């Protein structure tokens, strides 16, 4: 999902950042930001996930973040709840982080709260394309990012952030401005939008066990956020 507003929002993040020269094949791969939507999963995806390398330079991480759609059309007012809306959130930015690629099939060894992503990787009707861990200079984990596709009667294209920091990643802070609710004991904040192709987009921030889970899910299912919450309940 490409969002012109996102390009403007992130322009300031990457201006002035000096990155190392990258091989042409890596840069070309990072630019493949649009794929044809299909209700079938690519047959080679799981093999590609296993074969992924475990070192990623900052420049590639920046491209991945730029691909993600963080923009939110927040409703009037802020959600009531423990997060208190985006204005109250201390944040951190891209320049404070280093990125490492992870194996989607072994994420529970990184942290038990990532088990639901690992389970997706093993499902025949799902595919986790890439997973990255971001860390601060002191090696504390800031968040884990994953891209996944899940097919259950319809297709769900997911961008997932699992945040362990007490602070909030700057591009995600407005998720706390969504409409507040609860689902089977999980508190959440939800914003609904429409993608450029006319499909519904659910932007969800769920809080469970002190961990923050962000989902950006595009699907023909107008209530796709329920699928995301159910994934967490099975974590």
mmCIF file of C-alpha atoms in Angstrom, residues 51-218:
data_model
loop_
_atom_site.group_PDB
_atom_site.id
_atom_site.type_symbol
_atom_site.label_atom_id
_atom_site.label_comp_id
_atom_site.label_asym_id
_atom_site.label_seq_id
_atom_site.Cartn_x
_atom_site.Cartn_y
_atom_site.Cartn_z
ATOM 1 C CA UNK A 51 16.978 -18.726 3.058
ATOM 2 C CA UNK A 52 16.905 -15.048 4.104
ATOM 3 C CA UNK A 53 20.181 -13.671 5.503
ATOM 4 C CA UNK A 54 20.456 -12.410 9.065
ATOM 5 C CA UNK A 55 22.254 -9.090 8.499
ATOM 6 C CA UNK A 56 20.545 -5.993 7.074
ATOM 7 C CA UNK A 57 22.186 -2.590 6.596
ATOM 8 C CA UNK A 58 20.361 0.539 7.734
ATOM 9 C CA UNK A 59 19.630 1.669 4.180
ATOM 10 C CA UNK A 60 17.519 -1.418 3.422
ATOM 11 C CA UNK A 61 15.688 -1.022 6.737
ATOM 12 C CA UNK A 62 14.872 2.545 5.824
ATOM 13 C CA UNK A 63 13.398 1.411 2.500
ATOM 14 C CA UNK A 64 11.208 -1.169 4.259
ATOM 15 C CA UNK A 65 9.895 1.386 6.712
ATOM 16 C CA UNK A 66 9.186 3.777 3.861
ATOM 17 C CA UNK A 67 7.126 1.018 2.196
ATOM 18 C CA UNK A 68 4.917 0.575 5.234
ATOM 19 C CA UNK A 69 1.761 2.655 5.461
ATOM 20 C CA UNK A 70 1.850 4.421 8.835
ATOM 21 C CA UNK A 71 -0.519 7.271 8.030
ATOM 22 C CA UNK A 72 -3.787 7.561 9.926
ATOM 23 C CA UNK A 73 -6.844 9.704 9.438
ATOM 24 C CA UNK A 74 -7.641 10.009 13.138
ATOM 25 C CA UNK A 75 -11.242 10.507 14.197
ATOM 26 C CA UNK A 76 -12.263 13.578 16.179
ATOM 27 C CA UNK A 77 -10.798 13.463 19.672
ATOM 28 C CA UNK A 78 -8.439 10.884 21.155
ATOM 29 C CA UNK A 79 -9.128 7.457 22.529
ATOM 30 C CA UNK A 80 -9.556 7.217 26.270
ATOM 31 C CA UNK A 81 -7.313 4.651 27.923
ATOM 32 C CA UNK A 82 -3.888 3.972 29.346
ATOM 33 C CA UNK A 83 -2.032 5.347 26.325
ATOM 34 C CA UNK A 84 -3.801 8.687 26.576
ATOM 35 C CA UNK A 85 -3.669 9.518 22.862
ATOM 36 C CA UNK A 86 -0.642 10.283 20.690
ATOM 37 C CA UNK A 87 0.059 13.714 22.224
ATOM 38 C CA UNK A 88 1.088 12.077 25.520
ATOM 39 C CA UNK A 89 3.507 9.536 24.036
ATOM 40 C CA UNK A 90 7.311 9.837 24.300
ATOM 41 C CA UNK A 91 8.783 8.615 21.010
ATOM 42 C CA UNK A 92 11.959 7.374 19.295
ATOM 43 C CA UNK A 93 12.966 7.566 15.637
ATOM 44 C CA UNK A 94 14.630 5.635 12.821
ATOM 45 C CA UNK A 95 18.039 7.222 13.394
ATOM 46 C CA UNK A 96 18.228 5.659 16.894
ATOM 47 C CA UNK A 97 17.881 2.085 15.646
ATOM 48 C CA UNK A 98 19.830 -0.722 14.058
ATOM 49 C CA UNK A 99 18.056 -3.505 12.168
ATOM 50 C CA UNK A 100 18.703 -7.262 12.039
ATOM 51 C CA UNK A 101 16.821 -9.769 9.923
ATOM 52 C CA UNK A 102 15.209 -12.667 11.780
ATOM 53 C CA UNK A 103 14.074 -16.181 10.891
ATOM 54 C CA UNK A 104 10.264 -16.225 10.908
ATOM 55 C CA UNK A 105 10.294 -19.944 11.775
ATOM 56 C CA UNK A 106 12.201 -19.404 15.040
ATOM 57 C CA UNK A 107 10.737 -16.172 16.418
ATOM 58 C CA UNK A 108 9.591 -17.682 19.706
ATOM 59 C CA UNK A 109 13.280 -18.076 20.588
ATOM 60 C CA UNK A 110 13.650 -14.297 20.241
ATOM 61 C CA UNK A 111 10.630 -13.554 22.449
ATOM 62 C CA UNK A 112 7.550 -15.561 23.397
ATOM 63 C CA UNK A 113 5.278 -12.663 22.417
ATOM 64 C CA UNK A 114 6.264 -13.278 18.776
ATOM 65 C CA UNK A 115 4.922 -16.835 18.747
ATOM 66 C CA UNK A 116 1.842 -15.832 16.714
ATOM 67 C CA UNK A 117 4.051 -14.667 13.818
ATOM 68 C CA UNK A 118 6.002 -17.933 13.939
ATOM 69 C CA UNK A 119 2.709 -19.841 13.796
ATOM 70 C CA UNK A 120 1.684 -17.864 10.715
ATOM 71 C CA UNK A 121 4.927 -18.833 8.993
ATOM 72 C CA UNK A 122 4.123 -22.518 9.440
ATOM 73 C CA UNK A 123 0.517 -22.326 8.208
ATOM 74 C CA UNK A 124 -0.236 -23.600 4.701
ATOM 75 C CA UNK A 125 -2.645 -20.708 4.152
ATOM 76 C CA UNK A 126 -0.211 -18.010 5.324
ATOM 77 C CA UNK A 127 3.177 -16.603 4.435
ATOM 78 C CA UNK A 128 5.558 -14.371 6.385
ATOM 79 C CA UNK A 129 7.663 -12.541 3.822
ATOM 80 C CA UNK A 130 10.184 -10.820 6.114
ATOM 81 C CA UNK A 131 10.896 -10.108 9.765
ATOM 82 C CA UNK A 132 13.277 -7.532 11.269
ATOM 83 C CA UNK A 133 14.282 -6.694 14.822
ATOM 84 C CA UNK A 134 15.203 -3.102 15.658
ATOM 85 C CA UNK A 135 17.510 -2.393 18.586
ATOM 86 C CA UNK A 136 18.840 0.676 20.333
ATOM 87 C CA UNK A 137 22.551 1.353 20.800
ATOM 88 C CA UNK A 138 22.428 -0.341 24.227
ATOM 89 C CA UNK A 139 21.098 -3.529 22.513
ATOM 90 C CA UNK A 140 17.624 -3.234 24.054
ATOM 91 C CA UNK A 141 14.933 -4.319 21.593
ATOM 92 C CA UNK A 142 12.717 -1.483 20.372
ATOM 93 C CA UNK A 143 10.309 -3.409 18.160
ATOM 94 C CA UNK A 144 9.973 -6.305 15.722
ATOM 95 C CA UNK A 145 8.487 -5.730 12.255
ATOM 96 C CA UNK A 146 6.919 -8.384 10.016
ATOM 97 C CA UNK A 147 5.064 -8.518 6.701
ATOM 98 C CA UNK A 148 2.648 -11.387 6.209
ATOM 99 C CA UNK A 149 -0.222 -12.664 4.091
ATOM 100 C CA UNK A 150 -3.021 -14.737 5.599
ATOM 101 C CA UNK A 151 -5.871 -16.366 3.683
ATOM 102 C CA UNK A 152 -8.984 -17.393 5.622
ATOM 103 C CA UNK A 153 -12.088 -17.157 3.410
ATOM 104 C CA UNK A 154 -10.534 -13.913 2.143
ATOM 105 C CA UNK A 155 -7.022 -12.486 1.901
ATOM 106 C CA UNK A 156 -5.409 -10.383 4.631
ATOM 107 C CA UNK A 157 -2.258 -8.402 3.856
ATOM 108 C CA UNK A 158 -0.585 -7.551 7.159
ATOM 109 C CA UNK A 159 2.125 -5.238 8.380
ATOM 110 C CA UNK A 160 2.886 -6.007 12.017
ATOM 111 C CA UNK A 161 4.907 -4.217 14.686
ATOM 112 C CA UNK A 162 5.459 -5.742 18.129
ATOM 113 C CA UNK A 163 6.861 -3.028 20.371
ATOM 114 C CA UNK A 164 8.790 -3.755 23.580
ATOM 115 C CA UNK A 165 10.031 -0.231 24.334
ATOM 116 C CA UNK A 166 8.274 1.996 26.862
ATOM 117 C CA UNK A 167 8.485 4.692 24.188
ATOM 118 C CA UNK A 168 6.608 4.629 20.875
ATOM 119 C CA UNK A 169 8.111 4.466 17.394
ATOM 120 C CA UNK A 170 7.422 7.934 15.963
ATOM 121 C CA UNK A 171 5.605 6.759 12.776
ATOM 122 C CA UNK A 172 3.222 4.651 14.893
ATOM 123 C CA UNK A 173 2.188 7.132 17.573
ATOM 124 C CA UNK A 174 -1.109 8.188 15.954
ATOM 125 C CA UNK A 175 -2.418 4.622 16.231
ATOM 126 C CA UNK A 176 -3.232 5.592 19.843
ATOM 127 C CA UNK A 177 -5.746 8.140 18.499
ATOM 128 C CA UNK A 178 -8.066 5.426 17.192
ATOM 129 C CA UNK A 179 -11.428 4.520 18.697
ATOM 130 C CA UNK A 180 -10.937 2.609 21.954
ATOM 131 C CA UNK A 181 -12.463 -0.802 22.579
ATOM 132 C CA UNK A 182 -11.910 -4.209 24.138
ATOM 133 C CA UNK A 183 -12.124 -7.699 22.662
ATOM 134 C CA UNK A 184 -12.079 -10.744 24.963
ATOM 135 C CA UNK A 185 -9.940 -8.917 27.506
ATOM 136 C CA UNK A 186 -7.590 -7.176 25.037
ATOM 137 C CA UNK A 187 -7.661 -3.362 24.960
ATOM 138 C CA UNK A 188 -7.312 -1.851 21.508
ATOM 139 C CA UNK A 189 -7.427 1.358 19.466
ATOM 140 C CA UNK A 190 -8.827 1.177 15.927
ATOM 141 C CA UNK A 191 -8.791 3.463 12.906
ATOM 142 C CA UNK A 192 -10.548 2.498 9.666
ATOM 143 C CA UNK A 193 -9.590 3.824 6.233
ATOM 144 C CA UNK A 194 -10.010 3.013 2.555
ATOM 145 C CA UNK A 195 -7.000 2.123 0.407
ATOM 146 C CA UNK A 196 -6.382 3.637 -3.020
ATOM 147 C CA UNK A 197 -7.779 0.479 -4.632
ATOM 148 C CA UNK A 198 -11.013 0.821 -2.634
ATOM 149 C CA UNK A 199 -10.341 -1.945 -0.115
ATOM 150 C CA UNK A 200 -10.883 -1.381 3.615
ATOM 151 C CA UNK A 201 -7.829 -0.824 5.794
ATOM 152 C CA UNK A 202 -7.875 -1.513 9.537
ATOM 153 C CA UNK A 203 -5.163 0.120 11.661
ATOM 154 C CA UNK A 204 -5.061 -1.512 15.063
ATOM 155 C CA UNK A 205 -3.073 -0.962 18.238
ATOM 156 C CA UNK A 206 -3.649 -3.739 20.784
ATOM 157 C CA UNK A 207 -2.131 -3.893 24.267
ATOM 158 C CA UNK A 208 -1.640 -7.289 25.877
ATOM 159 C CA UNK A 209 0.636 -8.209 28.762
ATOM 160 C CA UNK A 210 2.434 -4.880 28.639
ATOM 161 C CA UNK A 211 3.406 -5.363 24.968
ATOM 162 C CA UNK A 212 2.068 -3.165 22.150
ATOM 163 C CA UNK A 213 0.946 -4.815 18.908
ATOM 164 C CA UNK A 214 0.346 -2.697 15.793
ATOM 165 C CA UNK A 215 -1.460 -4.134 12.767
ATOM 166 C CA UNK A 216 -1.978 -2.457 9.416
ATOM 167 C CA UNK A 217 -4.237 -4.878 7.562
ATOM 168 C CA UNK A 218 -5.760 -4.461 4.111
#
